[in-house]
Tab-separated table of C-alpha atoms in Angstrom:
chain	number	residue	atom	x	y	z
G	10	MET	CA	-12.239	18.438	-14.621
G	11	THR	CA	-14.645	19.763	-12.022
G	12	ALA	CA	-13.373	21.856	-9.084
G	13	LEU	CA	-15.293	21.125	-5.993
G	14	GLN	CA	-15.253	23.687	-3.143
G	15	ILE	CA	-16.339	22.473	0.548
G	16	PRO	CA	-19.051	22.972	1.407
G	17	ILE	CA	-20.420	21.110	-1.551
G	18	SER	CA	-24.056	21.388	-2.700
G	19	GLU	CA	-26.457	18.736	-3.385
G	20	GLU	CA	-26.639	20.081	-7.019
G	21	GLN	CA	-23.023	19.912	-7.523
G	22	ILE	CA	-22.970	16.265	-6.438
G	23	LEU	CA	-25.798	15.246	-8.807
G	24	SER	CA	-23.912	16.872	-11.695
G	25	LEU	CA	-21.187	14.379	-11.089
G	26	HIS	CA	-20.868	10.955	-12.728
G	27	ALA	CA	-18.667	7.905	-12.379
G	28	GLY	CA	-15.504	8.696	-14.424
G	29	ASP	CA	-15.205	12.391	-13.866
G	30	SER	CA	-11.971	13.819	-12.717
G	31	VAL	CA	-12.342	16.291	-9.841
G	32	THR	CA	-10.293	18.448	-7.796
G	33	ILE	CA	-11.355	19.163	-3.941
G	34	SER	CA	-10.491	22.276	-1.949
G	35	GLY	CA	-11.486	23.309	1.590
G	36	ILE	CA	-11.422	21.885	5.056
G	37	ALA	CA	-11.707	17.967	5.617
G	38	THR	CA	-10.235	15.477	7.863
G	39	THR	CA	-8.460	12.156	7.347
G	40	GLY	CA	-10.117	9.136	8.970
G	41	ARG	CA	-9.568	5.364	8.652
G	42	ASP	CA	-10.111	2.173	10.417
G	43	ALA	CA	-10.115	3.257	14.191
G	44	ALA	CA	-11.820	6.582	13.174
G	45	HIS	CA	-14.717	4.883	11.563
G	46	LYS	CA	-15.226	2.275	14.405
G	47	TYR	CA	-15.246	5.093	16.858
G	48	MET	CA	-17.692	7.354	14.824
G	49	VAL	CA	-20.175	4.544	14.525
G	50	GLU	CA	-19.916	2.608	17.647
G	51	LYS	CA	-19.375	5.512	20.002
G	52	LEU	CA	-20.654	8.784	18.468
G	53	ILE	CA	-23.605	7.621	16.399
G	54	ASP	CA	-24.717	4.763	18.512
G	55	GLY	CA	-23.374	5.958	21.812
G	56	GLY	CA	-26.684	8.062	22.699
G	57	ASP	CA	-26.701	9.889	26.011
G	58	SER	CA	-23.534	7.924	27.260
G	59	LEU	CA	-21.102	10.218	25.474
G	60	SER	CA	-18.503	11.827	27.631
G	61	GLU	CA	-18.128	15.748	27.331
G	62	SER	CA	-15.056	15.360	25.056
G	63	ASP	CA	-16.715	12.823	22.781
G	64	ARG	CA	-19.667	15.081	22.528
G	65	ARG	CA	-17.487	18.087	21.739
G	66	LEU	CA	-15.632	16.042	19.071
G	67	PHE	CA	-19.068	14.823	17.685
G	68	ASP	CA	-20.207	18.377	17.166
G	69	GLU	CA	-16.747	19.382	15.688
G	70	LEU	CA	-16.931	16.547	13.094
G	71	LYS	CA	-20.461	17.294	12.261
G	72	ALA	CA	-19.518	20.968	11.498
G	73	ILE	CA	-16.440	19.789	9.288
G	74	TYR	CA	-18.492	16.956	7.520
G	75	ARG	CA	-21.775	18.832	6.617
G	76	GLY	CA	-21.419	19.270	2.909
G	77	GLY	CA	-17.616	18.114	3.392
G	78	ALA	CA	-15.159	15.153	2.788
G	79	ILE	CA	-13.433	12.516	4.771
G	80	TYR	CA	-10.210	11.026	3.383
G	81	HIS	CA	-9.108	7.365	4.008
G	82	CYS	CA	-5.658	8.265	4.736
G	83	GLY	CA	-3.025	7.527	7.407
G	84	PRO	CA	-0.529	10.406	6.647
G	85	ILE	CA	3.218	10.840	7.545
G	86	VAL	CA	3.311	14.113	9.559
G	87	ARG	CA	5.985	16.227	10.844
G	88	ASN	CA	6.088	18.625	13.818
G	89	ASP	CA	8.305	21.566	13.545
G	90	SER	CA	8.281	23.603	16.742
G	91	GLY	CA	4.676	22.816	17.197
G	92	LYS	CA	3.387	23.138	13.650
G	93	TRP	CA	2.184	20.158	11.781
G	94	THR	CA	2.801	19.444	8.125
G	95	ILE	CA	1.771	16.523	5.952
G	96	VAL	CA	4.761	14.818	4.597
G	97	SER	CA	3.294	11.910	2.642
G	98	ALA	CA	-0.306	11.143	2.257
G	99	GLY	CA	-1.848	8.934	-0.299
G	100	PRO	CA	-5.159	6.937	0.143
G	101	THR	CA	-5.566	3.751	2.149
G	102	THR	CA	-7.792	0.921	0.851
G	103	SER	CA	-11.442	1.954	1.546
G	104	ILE	CA	-13.341	-1.449	1.511
G	105	ARG	CA	-12.412	-1.793	5.251
G	106	GLU	CA	-14.667	0.837	6.007
G	107	GLU	CA	-17.675	-0.766	4.026
G	108	VAL	CA	-19.376	-1.829	7.191
G	109	TYR	CA	-19.437	1.660	8.612
G	110	GLU	CA	-19.332	4.121	5.835
G	111	ASP	CA	-23.204	4.283	4.992
G	112	ARG	CA	-23.942	5.135	8.491
G	113	VAL	CA	-21.300	7.677	8.549
G	114	ILE	CA	-22.456	9.432	5.428
G	115	ALA	CA	-26.008	9.519	6.545
G	116	ALA	CA	-25.205	10.807	10.275
G	117	PHE	CA	-22.655	13.423	9.179
G	118	GLY	CA	-23.993	14.725	5.940
G	119	LEU	CA	-20.694	13.999	4.055
G	120	ARG	CA	-20.875	14.735	0.406
G	121	VAL	CA	-17.439	13.020	-0.438
G	122	VAL	CA	-15.715	9.855	0.657
G	123	ILE	CA	-12.196	9.987	-0.664
G	124	GLY	CA	-9.867	6.649	-0.683
G	125	LYS	CA	-8.626	3.837	-3.112
G	126	GLY	CA	-10.130	0.657	-4.493
G	127	GLY	CA	-13.716	1.495	-4.288
G	128	MET	CA	-16.264	0.488	-2.006
G	129	GLY	CA	-19.340	-1.803	-1.920
G	130	PRO	CA	-23.217	-1.826	-2.367
G	131	ARG	CA	-23.914	-0.449	1.048
G	132	THR	CA	-21.870	2.843	0.371
G	133	LEU	CA	-23.085	2.996	-3.050
G	134	ALA	CA	-26.653	2.990	-1.768
G	135	ALA	CA	-25.891	5.675	0.815
G	136	CYS	CA	-24.197	7.709	-1.964
G	137	ARG	CA	-27.596	7.609	-3.774
G	138	GLU	CA	-29.882	8.247	-0.804
G	139	ASN	CA	-27.711	11.016	0.678
G	140	ARG	CA	-26.305	12.695	-2.377
G	141	ALA	CA	-22.754	11.717	-2.052
G	142	VAL	CA	-19.908	10.524	-4.167
G	143	TYR	CA	-16.881	8.292	-3.705
G	144	VAL	CA	-13.666	9.839	-4.975
G	145	HIS	CA	-10.647	7.674	-5.893
G	146	ALA	CA	-7.451	9.057	-5.042
G	147	ILE	CA	-4.032	8.262	-6.580
G	148	GLY	CA	-2.771	5.034	-4.643
G	149	GLY	CA	0.883	5.402	-3.806
G	150	ALA	CA	1.281	8.945	-4.838
G	151	GLY	CA	2.159	10.090	-1.145
G	152	VAL	CA	4.252	13.151	-1.853
G	153	THR	CA	2.378	14.851	-4.794
G	154	THR	CA	-0.973	14.239	-2.929
G	155	ALA	CA	0.615	15.854	0.386
G	156	GLU	CA	1.449	18.860	-1.676
G	157	THR	CA	-2.350	19.484	-1.956
G	158	MET	CA	-2.970	19.135	1.704
G	159	VAL	CA	-1.700	22.597	2.409
G	160	GLU	CA	-2.328	23.112	6.127
G	161	VAL	CA	-2.983	21.205	9.246
G	162	LEU	CA	-5.613	22.973	11.320
G	163	ASP	CA	-5.930	20.418	14.086
G	164	VAL	CA	-5.620	16.768	15.080
G	165	PHE	CA	-8.181	14.521	17.169
G	166	LYS	CA	-7.492	11.193	18.781
G	167	LYS	CA	-3.824	11.129	18.073
G	168	ASP	CA	-2.832	9.520	21.122
G	169	GLU	CA	-5.631	7.025	21.540
G	170	PHE	CA	-5.456	5.852	18.006
G	171	GLY	CA	-1.953	6.638	17.149
G	172	SER	CA	-0.755	9.200	14.296
G	173	PRO	CA	-1.832	7.118	11.117
G	174	GLU	CA	-5.252	6.716	12.534
G	175	ALA	CA	-6.150	10.020	13.975
G	176	PHE	CA	-8.332	12.482	12.373
G	177	TRP	CA	-6.000	15.301	10.859
G	178	LYS	CA	-7.994	18.328	10.118
G	179	VAL	CA	-6.475	19.688	6.906
G	180	ARG	CA	-7.063	22.233	4.395
G	181	LEU	CA	-7.137	20.712	0.704
G	182	LEU	CA	-6.009	22.900	-2.172
G	183	ASN	CA	-6.797	21.296	-5.705
G	184	PHE	CA	-6.722	17.624	-4.179
G	185	PRO	CA	-7.022	15.332	-7.297
G	186	GLY	CA	-9.206	12.501	-7.723
G	187	ILE	CA	-11.544	10.538	-10.069
G	188	VAL	CA	-15.260	9.966	-9.162
G	189	THR	CA	-15.745	6.314	-9.264
G	190	MET	CA	-19.007	5.925	-7.435
G	191	ASP	CA	-21.693	8.569	-8.027
G	192	ALA	CA	-24.926	9.617	-6.434
G	193	HIS	CA	-27.024	8.066	-9.413
G	194	GLY	CA	-26.119	4.536	-8.273
G	195	LYS	CA	-23.359	3.797	-10.686
G	196	SER	CA	-20.120	2.259	-9.574
G	197	LEU	CA	-17.100	2.299	-11.929
G	198	HIS	CA	-15.741	-0.601	-9.937
G	199	GLU	CA	-18.887	-2.826	-10.180
G	200	GLU	CA	-19.023	-2.147	-13.903
G	201	LEU	CA	-15.307	-2.585	-14.635
G	202	GLY	CA	-15.461	-5.704	-12.463
G	203	LYS	CA	-17.912	-7.544	-14.735
G	204	GLY	CA	-15.291	-6.973	-17.444
G	205	PHE	CA	-12.498	-8.326	-15.338
G	206	ASP	CA	-14.599	-11.321	-14.720
G	207	GLU	CA	-15.173	-12.058	-18.391
G	208	SER	CA	-11.540	-11.376	-19.097
G	209	LEU	CA	-10.463	-13.912	-16.397
G	210	ALA	CA	-12.867	-16.573	-17.900
G	211	LYS	CA	-11.330	-16.232	-21.152
G	212	VAL	CA	-7.854	-16.723	-20.152
G	213	LEU	CA	-8.790	-19.589	-17.713
G	214	ASN	CA	-10.650	-21.579	-20.379
G	215	VAL	CA	-7.768	-21.514	-23.067
D	29	MET	CA	38.231	-10.344	11.205
D	30	MET	CA	35.009	-11.868	12.836
D	31	GLU	CA	35.788	-9.656	15.994
D	32	GLU	CA	35.847	-6.491	13.918
D	33	ARG	CA	32.652	-7.378	12.040
D	34	GLY	CA	31.030	-7.778	15.473
D	35	ALA	CA	32.211	-4.404	16.238
D	36	LEU	CA	30.923	-3.147	13.068
D	37	ALA	CA	27.537	-4.632	13.664
D	38	ALA	CA	27.323	-2.958	17.147
D	39	GLY	CA	28.866	0.371	16.173
D	40	GLY	CA	27.650	3.580	14.698
D	41	ALA	CA	29.005	2.904	10.972
D	42	PHE	CA	26.608	0.046	10.573
D	43	GLY	CA	23.739	1.744	11.980
D	44	GLU	CA	24.266	4.684	9.693
D	45	ALA	CA	24.308	2.374	6.782
D	46	VAL	CA	21.149	0.806	7.751
D	47	PHE	CA	19.526	4.193	8.258
D	48	ASP	CA	20.721	5.258	4.930
D	49	LEU	CA	19.199	1.871	3.391
D	50	ILE	CA	15.800	2.744	5.063
D	51	ARG	CA	15.761	6.316	3.744
D	52	ARG	CA	16.853	5.394	0.139
D	53	THR	CA	14.382	2.441	0.135
D	54	ALA	CA	11.325	4.701	1.317
D	55	CYS	CA	12.307	7.618	-0.854
D	56	ASP	CA	13.911	6.455	-4.121
D	57	LEU	CA	12.190	3.880	-6.246
D	58	PRO	CA	14.472	1.209	-7.863
D	59	GLN	CA	15.304	1.991	-11.558
D	60	ASP	CA	13.933	-1.189	-12.899
D	61	VAL	CA	10.593	-0.591	-11.318
D	62	GLU	CA	10.450	3.078	-12.539
D	63	ASP	CA	11.441	1.773	-16.008
D	64	ALA	CA	8.485	-0.646	-15.972
D	65	ILE	CA	5.936	2.026	-15.020
D	66	ARG	CA	7.194	4.094	-17.949
D	67	GLN	CA	7.042	1.280	-20.432
D	68	ALA	CA	3.509	0.632	-18.983
D	69	ARG	CA	2.599	4.152	-19.870
D	70	GLU	CA	3.777	3.900	-23.494
D	71	LYS	CA	1.418	0.908	-23.904
D	72	GLU	CA	-1.654	3.030	-22.924
D	73	LYS	CA	-3.728	5.218	-25.389
D	74	PRO	CA	-3.080	8.907	-25.321
D	75	ASP	CA	-5.479	10.720	-23.063
D	76	SER	CA	-6.643	7.524	-21.416
D	77	ARG	CA	-7.168	7.339	-17.728
D	78	ALA	CA	-4.633	4.783	-17.119
D	79	ARG	CA	-1.965	6.902	-19.003
D	80	ASP	CA	-2.997	10.043	-16.982
D	81	ILE	CA	-2.585	7.836	-13.590
D	82	LEU	CA	0.771	6.257	-14.549
D	83	SER	CA	1.823	9.922	-15.453
D	84	LEU	CA	0.911	10.686	-11.944
D	85	TYR	CA	2.993	7.837	-10.678
D	86	LEU	CA	5.983	8.790	-12.405
D	87	ASP	CA	5.560	12.397	-11.002
D	88	ASN	CA	5.336	11.169	-7.560
D	89	ILE	CA	8.539	9.026	-8.014
D	90	ALA	CA	10.444	12.125	-9.181
D	91	ARG	CA	9.177	14.379	-6.464
D	92	ALA	CA	9.972	11.940	-3.826
D	93	ARG	CA	13.454	11.354	-5.031
D	94	GLU	CA	13.868	15.099	-5.432
D	95	LYS	CA	12.853	15.971	-2.007
D	96	GLN	CA	13.799	12.852	-0.275
D	97	LEU	CA	10.153	11.986	1.021
D	98	PRO	CA	8.535	8.746	1.492
D	99	LEU	CA	7.090	7.715	-1.940
D	100	CYS	CA	3.962	6.324	-0.071
D	101	GLN	CA	2.562	7.508	3.325
D	102	ASP	CA	2.283	3.710	3.959
D	103	THR	CA	6.060	2.882	4.370
D	104	GLY	CA	4.858	-0.601	5.414
D	105	LEU	CA	6.454	-3.267	7.399
D	106	PRO	CA	10.227	-3.207	6.982
D	107	ILE	CA	11.299	-6.584	6.207
D	108	PHE	CA	15.029	-7.138	6.541
D	109	VAL	CA	16.746	-10.077	4.748
D	110	ILE	CA	20.195	-10.668	6.011
D	111	ARG	CA	22.832	-12.909	4.608
D	112	HIS	CA	25.969	-13.143	6.831
D	113	PRO	CA	29.013	-15.266	7.233
D	114	LEU	CA	29.572	-17.592	10.072
D	115	GLY	CA	30.283	-15.887	13.448
D	116	ILE	CA	28.227	-12.789	13.136
D	117	SER	CA	25.773	-12.131	15.674
D	118	GLN	CA	22.305	-12.054	14.501
D	119	ARG	CA	21.151	-10.228	17.601
D	120	GLU	CA	23.482	-7.515	17.095
D	121	ILE	CA	22.572	-6.887	13.686
D	122	ALA	CA	18.802	-6.851	14.518
D	123	LYS	CA	19.427	-4.511	17.325
D	124	ALA	CA	21.328	-2.077	14.865
D	125	CYS	CA	18.299	-2.455	12.471
D	126	GLU	CA	15.718	-1.765	15.178
D	127	GLU	CA	17.387	1.392	16.147
D	128	ALA	CA	17.911	2.560	12.768
D	129	THR	CA	14.131	1.614	12.090
D	130	ALA	CA	13.273	3.799	15.130
D	131	ARG	CA	15.523	6.772	14.173
D	132	ALA	CA	14.145	6.801	10.520
D	133	THR	CA	10.439	6.778	12.078
D	134	GLY	CA	11.502	9.849	14.118
D	135	VAL	CA	12.439	11.837	11.079
D	136	GLN	CA	9.479	10.593	8.906
D	137	TYR	CA	11.334	8.409	6.518
D	138	LEU	CA	8.964	5.736	7.979
D	139	ARG	CA	5.360	6.063	9.491
D	140	PRO	CA	4.863	4.494	12.885
D	141	ASN	CA	3.558	1.150	11.932
D	142	SER	CA	3.704	-1.197	14.617
D	143	VAL	CA	0.507	-1.511	16.437
D	144	ASP	CA	-0.211	-3.627	19.535
D	145	PRO	CA	-3.247	-5.708	18.379
D	146	VAL	CA	-4.521	-6.349	21.959
D	147	SER	CA	-4.223	-2.720	23.476
D	148	GLY	CA	-4.470	-1.001	20.199
D	149	MET	CA	-1.533	1.150	20.998
D	150	ASN	CA	0.902	2.143	18.322
D	151	SER	CA	4.505	1.874	19.523
D	152	GLY	CA	5.118	5.044	17.845
D	153	ASN	CA	8.613	4.105	16.493
D	154	SER	CA	7.689	1.028	14.134
D	155	VAL	CA	9.517	-1.230	16.533
D	156	GLY	CA	7.648	-3.934	18.681
D	157	PRO	CA	7.245	-7.609	18.804
D	158	GLY	CA	7.220	-8.834	15.292
D	159	SER	CA	8.383	-5.538	13.699
D	160	PRO	CA	10.507	-5.134	11.730
D	161	VAL	CA	10.545	-8.435	10.219
D	162	PHE	CA	13.910	-10.283	9.984
D	163	TYR	CA	15.074	-13.273	7.862
D	164	PHE	CA	18.632	-14.427	8.483
D	165	GLU	CA	20.674	-16.705	6.239
D	166	GLU	CA	24.076	-17.865	6.744
D	167	SER	CA	26.244	-17.656	3.455
D	168	ASP	CA	29.750	-18.711	2.418
D	169	GLU	CA	30.305	-14.960	1.334
D	170	ASN	CA	32.844	-12.946	3.442
D	171	SER	CA	30.453	-9.864	3.269
D	172	ILE	CA	27.062	-9.046	4.904
D	173	SER	CA	24.223	-8.384	2.528
D	174	LEU	CA	21.432	-6.707	4.023
D	175	SER	CA	18.248	-6.211	1.678
D	176	LEU	CA	15.211	-4.238	2.865
D	177	ILE	CA	11.624	-4.532	1.437
D	178	LEU	CA	9.028	-1.788	2.656
D	179	LYS	CA	5.669	-3.525	2.079
D	180	GLY	CA	2.378	-1.643	2.500
D	181	GLY	CA	-0.588	-3.161	4.496
D	182	GLY	CA	-3.020	-2.632	1.371
D	183	SER	CA	-0.985	-4.957	-0.748
D	184	GLU	CA	-0.483	-7.324	2.222
D	185	ASN	CA	-4.189	-7.653	2.840
D	186	VAL	CA	-4.568	-8.984	-0.995
D	187	CYS	CA	-2.022	-11.795	-0.434
D	188	SER	CA	-3.411	-15.139	-0.597
D	189	GLN	CA	-2.518	-18.921	-0.311
D	190	TYR	CA	-4.284	-21.598	-2.180
D	191	SER	CA	-4.471	-25.333	-1.363
D	192	LEU	CA	-4.673	-27.388	-4.509
D	193	PRO	CA	-6.720	-29.071	-5.942
D	194	ASP	CA	-9.142	-26.337	-6.100
D	195	GLY	CA	-12.508	-27.491	-7.514
D	196	ALA	CA	-14.096	-24.241	-8.234
D	197	LEU	CA	-11.017	-22.920	-10.112
D	198	LYS	CA	-10.393	-26.467	-11.846
D	199	ALA	CA	-6.826	-26.028	-10.431
D	200	GLY	CA	-5.124	-29.388	-10.153
D	201	ARG	CA	-1.667	-30.255	-8.634
D	202	ASP	CA	0.470	-29.012	-11.421
D	203	LEU	CA	1.709	-26.050	-13.073
D	204	GLU	CA	-1.561	-25.375	-14.936
D	205	GLY	CA	-3.270	-25.460	-11.540
D	206	VAL	CA	-0.874	-22.845	-10.315
D	207	ARG	CA	-1.439	-20.675	-13.433
D	208	ARG	CA	-5.183	-20.795	-12.705
D	209	VAL	CA	-5.063	-19.711	-9.100
D	210	LEU	CA	-2.276	-17.018	-9.728
D	211	LEU	CA	-4.741	-15.347	-12.348
D	212	ASP	CA	-7.696	-15.694	-9.892
D	213	SER	CA	-5.638	-14.071	-7.290
D	214	VAL	CA	-4.934	-11.071	-9.599
D	215	ARG	CA	-8.412	-10.731	-10.374
D	216	LYS	CA	-9.425	-10.795	-6.677
D	217	ALA	CA	-6.634	-8.235	-5.703
D	218	GLU	CA	-8.148	-5.768	-8.514
D	219	GLY	CA	-6.970	-2.344	-7.558
D	220	LYS	CA	-6.966	-3.033	-3.956
D	221	GLY	CA	-3.476	-3.426	-3.616
D	222	CYS	CA	-2.346	-0.591	-5.865
D	223	ALA	CA	-2.124	-1.916	-9.214
D	224	PRO	CA	-0.123	-2.571	-11.319
D	225	GLY	CA	1.266	-5.189	-9.032
D	226	ILE	CA	4.171	-7.622	-8.620
D	227	LEU	CA	3.468	-11.212	-7.858
D	228	GLY	CA	5.958	-13.066	-5.355
D	229	VAL	CA	4.965	-16.778	-5.603
D	230	CYS	CA	5.902	-19.812	-3.822
D	231	ILE	CA	4.826	-23.117	-5.092
D	232	GLY	CA	5.029	-25.801	-2.129
D	233	GLY	CA	6.435	-25.511	1.050
D	234	ASP	CA	4.292	-25.298	4.342
D	235	ARG	CA	1.908	-22.661	5.103
D	236	SER	CA	4.526	-20.436	6.710
D	237	SER	CA	7.542	-21.221	4.540
D	238	GLY	CA	5.373	-20.582	1.673
D	239	TYR	CA	4.827	-16.880	2.556
D	240	ASN	CA	8.398	-16.529	3.621
D	241	HIS	CA	9.557	-17.783	0.180
D	242	SER	CA	7.062	-15.865	-1.733
D	243	LYS	CA	8.210	-12.582	-0.093
D	244	HIS	CA	11.853	-13.387	-0.979
D	245	GLN	CA	10.927	-13.669	-4.636
D	246	LEU	CA	10.233	-9.773	-4.371
D	247	LEU	CA	13.818	-9.117	-4.041
D	248	ARG	CA	14.502	-10.179	-7.606
D	249	ARG	CA	14.819	-7.509	-10.214
D	250	LEU	CA	11.902	-7.254	-12.646
D	251	ASP	CA	13.920	-7.934	-15.748
D	252	ASP	CA	15.657	-11.128	-14.268
D	253	VAL	CA	15.052	-14.419	-15.789
D	254	ASN	CA	14.141	-17.615	-13.614
D	255	PRO	CA	17.088	-20.206	-14.004
D	256	ASP	CA	14.203	-22.930	-13.943
D	257	SER	CA	12.985	-22.876	-17.494
D	258	LYS	CA	9.455	-24.188	-16.428
D	259	LEU	CA	9.150	-21.517	-14.054
D	260	ALA	CA	10.475	-18.901	-16.319
D	261	GLU	CA	7.795	-19.952	-18.944
D	262	LEU	CA	5.260	-19.757	-16.199
D	263	GLU	CA	6.188	-16.322	-14.977
D	264	ALA	CA	6.119	-14.978	-18.636
D	265	ARG	CA	2.640	-16.547	-19.356
D	266	VAL	CA	1.057	-15.239	-16.203
D	267	LEU	CA	2.564	-11.716	-16.736
D	268	ARG	CA	0.991	-11.773	-20.299
D	269	GLU	CA	-2.432	-13.223	-19.385
D	270	GLY	CA	-2.637	-11.178	-16.074
D	271	ASN	CA	-2.415	-8.069	-18.356
D	272	LEU	CA	-5.285	-9.406	-20.640
D	273	LEU	CA	-7.608	-8.860	-17.461
D	274	GLY	CA	-7.783	-5.299	-18.019
D	275	ILE	CA	-7.744	-4.185	-14.403
D	276	GLY	CA	-5.173	-1.593	-15.099
D	277	PRO	CA	-3.423	1.094	-12.934
D	278	LEU	CA	-5.397	1.668	-9.533
D	279	GLY	CA	-7.958	-1.081	-10.983
D	280	LEU	CA	-9.788	1.631	-13.244
D	281	GLY	CA	-8.954	-0.216	-16.377
D	282	GLY	CA	-5.670	-0.369	-18.689
D	283	GLU	CA	-3.333	-2.550	-20.501
D	284	THR	CA	-0.889	-3.212	-17.561
D	285	THR	CA	-2.204	-4.982	-14.422
D	286	LEU	CA	1.180	-6.882	-13.450
D	287	LEU	CA	4.748	-5.294	-13.768
D	288	GLY	CA	6.159	-8.782	-12.847
D	289	VAL	CA	5.705	-12.290	-11.705
D	290	LYS	CA	8.450	-14.090	-9.885
D	291	ILE	CA	8.103	-17.691	-9.011
D	292	GLY	CA	10.017	-19.979	-6.569
D	293	ALA	CA	9.453	-23.392	-5.567
D	294	LEU	CA	9.994	-25.428	-2.082
D	295	ASN	CA	9.565	-29.122	-1.607
D	296	ARG	CA	5.928	-30.087	-0.128
D	297	HIS	CA	4.444	-32.547	2.076
D	298	PRO	CA	2.889	-35.390	-0.154
D	299	ALA	CA	-0.503	-34.274	1.227
D	300	CYS	CA	0.015	-30.712	0.745
D	301	TYR	CA	0.030	-28.533	-2.437
D	302	PHE	CA	0.175	-24.800	-1.379
D	303	VAL	CA	0.494	-21.708	-3.801
D	304	THR	CA	1.256	-18.600	-1.931
D	305	ILE	CA	1.174	-15.358	-3.461
D	306	THR	CA	2.538	-12.129	-1.985
D	307	TYR	CA	1.238	-9.186	-3.994
D	308	MET	CA	3.492	-6.211	-4.040
D	309	CYS	CA	2.195	-2.737	-5.092
D	310	TRP	CA	3.642	-0.879	-8.077
D	311	GLU	CA	5.996	0.915	-5.605
D	312	CYS	CA	8.032	-1.937	-5.117
D	313	ARG	CA	10.270	-0.441	-2.471
D	314	ARG	CA	13.545	-2.674	-2.168
D	315	ARG	CA	17.216	-1.827	-1.723
D	316	GLU	CA	20.316	-3.860	-1.001
D	317	ILE	CA	23.576	-2.893	0.734
D	318	VAL	CA	26.698	-5.041	1.198
D	319	PHE	CA	29.228	-4.616	3.992
D	320	ASP	CA	32.493	-5.841	2.949
D	321	ALA	CA	35.154	-7.444	5.143
D	322	ASP	CA	37.056	-3.967	5.357
D	323	GLY	CA	34.254	-2.378	6.781
D	324	THR	CA	32.984	-0.335	3.908
D	325	TRP	CA	29.663	-0.692	2.481
D	326	ARG	CA	27.875	0.031	-0.905
D	327	PHE	CA	24.574	-0.078	-2.409
D	328	ILE	CA	23.732	-2.936	-5.026
D	329	GLU	CA	22.012	-1.361	-8.028
């Protein structure tokens, strides 16, 4: 088990290999479908046309993500007298962000993308080029995962994207996961997938 | 008695019961599903990744039940299946269910999961056109049965419908063809629908009744046996062979890829042969309550 503390160094990322169990601690955000579309189409491709508030959020996200992590998750949150807490927060399926993630990794300097189900060749290439890893969280484990998201520091775009799709800025403490795509070009999903294909061929040819 | 029932549907007691149904469905996994996860763990080698993951699943089940918090942050699309006697107002029942859904969302038993696809706005209370989903059925029973399935979006995205014959899969219009497409769908779902999953299947029907009927199969207990012996045999075989694929928990390898296979059938048009597969994640959240004629209600275990 490797304990990763944000900000995470290039050396630390290079020491990780597909199959390693990790824990992650430090400040990160959630971000899923609407967030990725926004980051790529608006922030990264927006150029000089960004509004003042978009520009500010761009800078804030850059500061969080440099050496840090984004978590594909639409949490259930609770607000008690103005204070947010995370109630249930397992990962959402990552492959939907495949068309965006390589550019997000490159533009923001992310070291870790957390989600479930794995991602494709574009993200794998971006992990190699930018020294990042994909960490598989425990799908369905909403309550136990939420217990490792110990503090909500802020939220961005909640009204526009809706609560599940917002960027929730959170402090992680020993958030558990498994590296399934590393910075050396290896994807556990790709490797295992070949075995699944062979097994399927076997049961279909009986 | 019918008037009384109408009053029941509109009044507070019915709404309270539906609210309780939602809470329990979101937070408390049915025993047969938990047992299946436990059995799956016993099949995995000590110190294996699959065994560790299944242990984490069991931890989560216990923590959610103990703290009465939603097992998964994706509390899905609530699907209500209602069987009622003649003379009951479906609109009143739907209204009570919608109110309970909004209330349960307000206290975080549900995540706000209803989004307008045109404006992109989340309704904020899980209620809107098409959500929650209702299936009504008139029955000869004197009681009202209300079943709820909470089905996550990740598992919904890996559902599929095949039109037989399928040349690439060498799947003809027979149960062997059905077997082939079912196994193909399991391979394609991989870990993306939160394996190990449960297949609800409909052979036949049209494109929409196929999905409807396949979703209804998810109400069946994992340990039941299909009364149709041919379908029972196919269910057992696909379950066994699906578990030979090696996909395992989260799709990261293991002995258990499927927890159950439940197959129903509807007559088809001569030109059509659909096989419709609804994939349910390992957290198969379903509960049923029955309202008796005397106004009392109980959970069916």
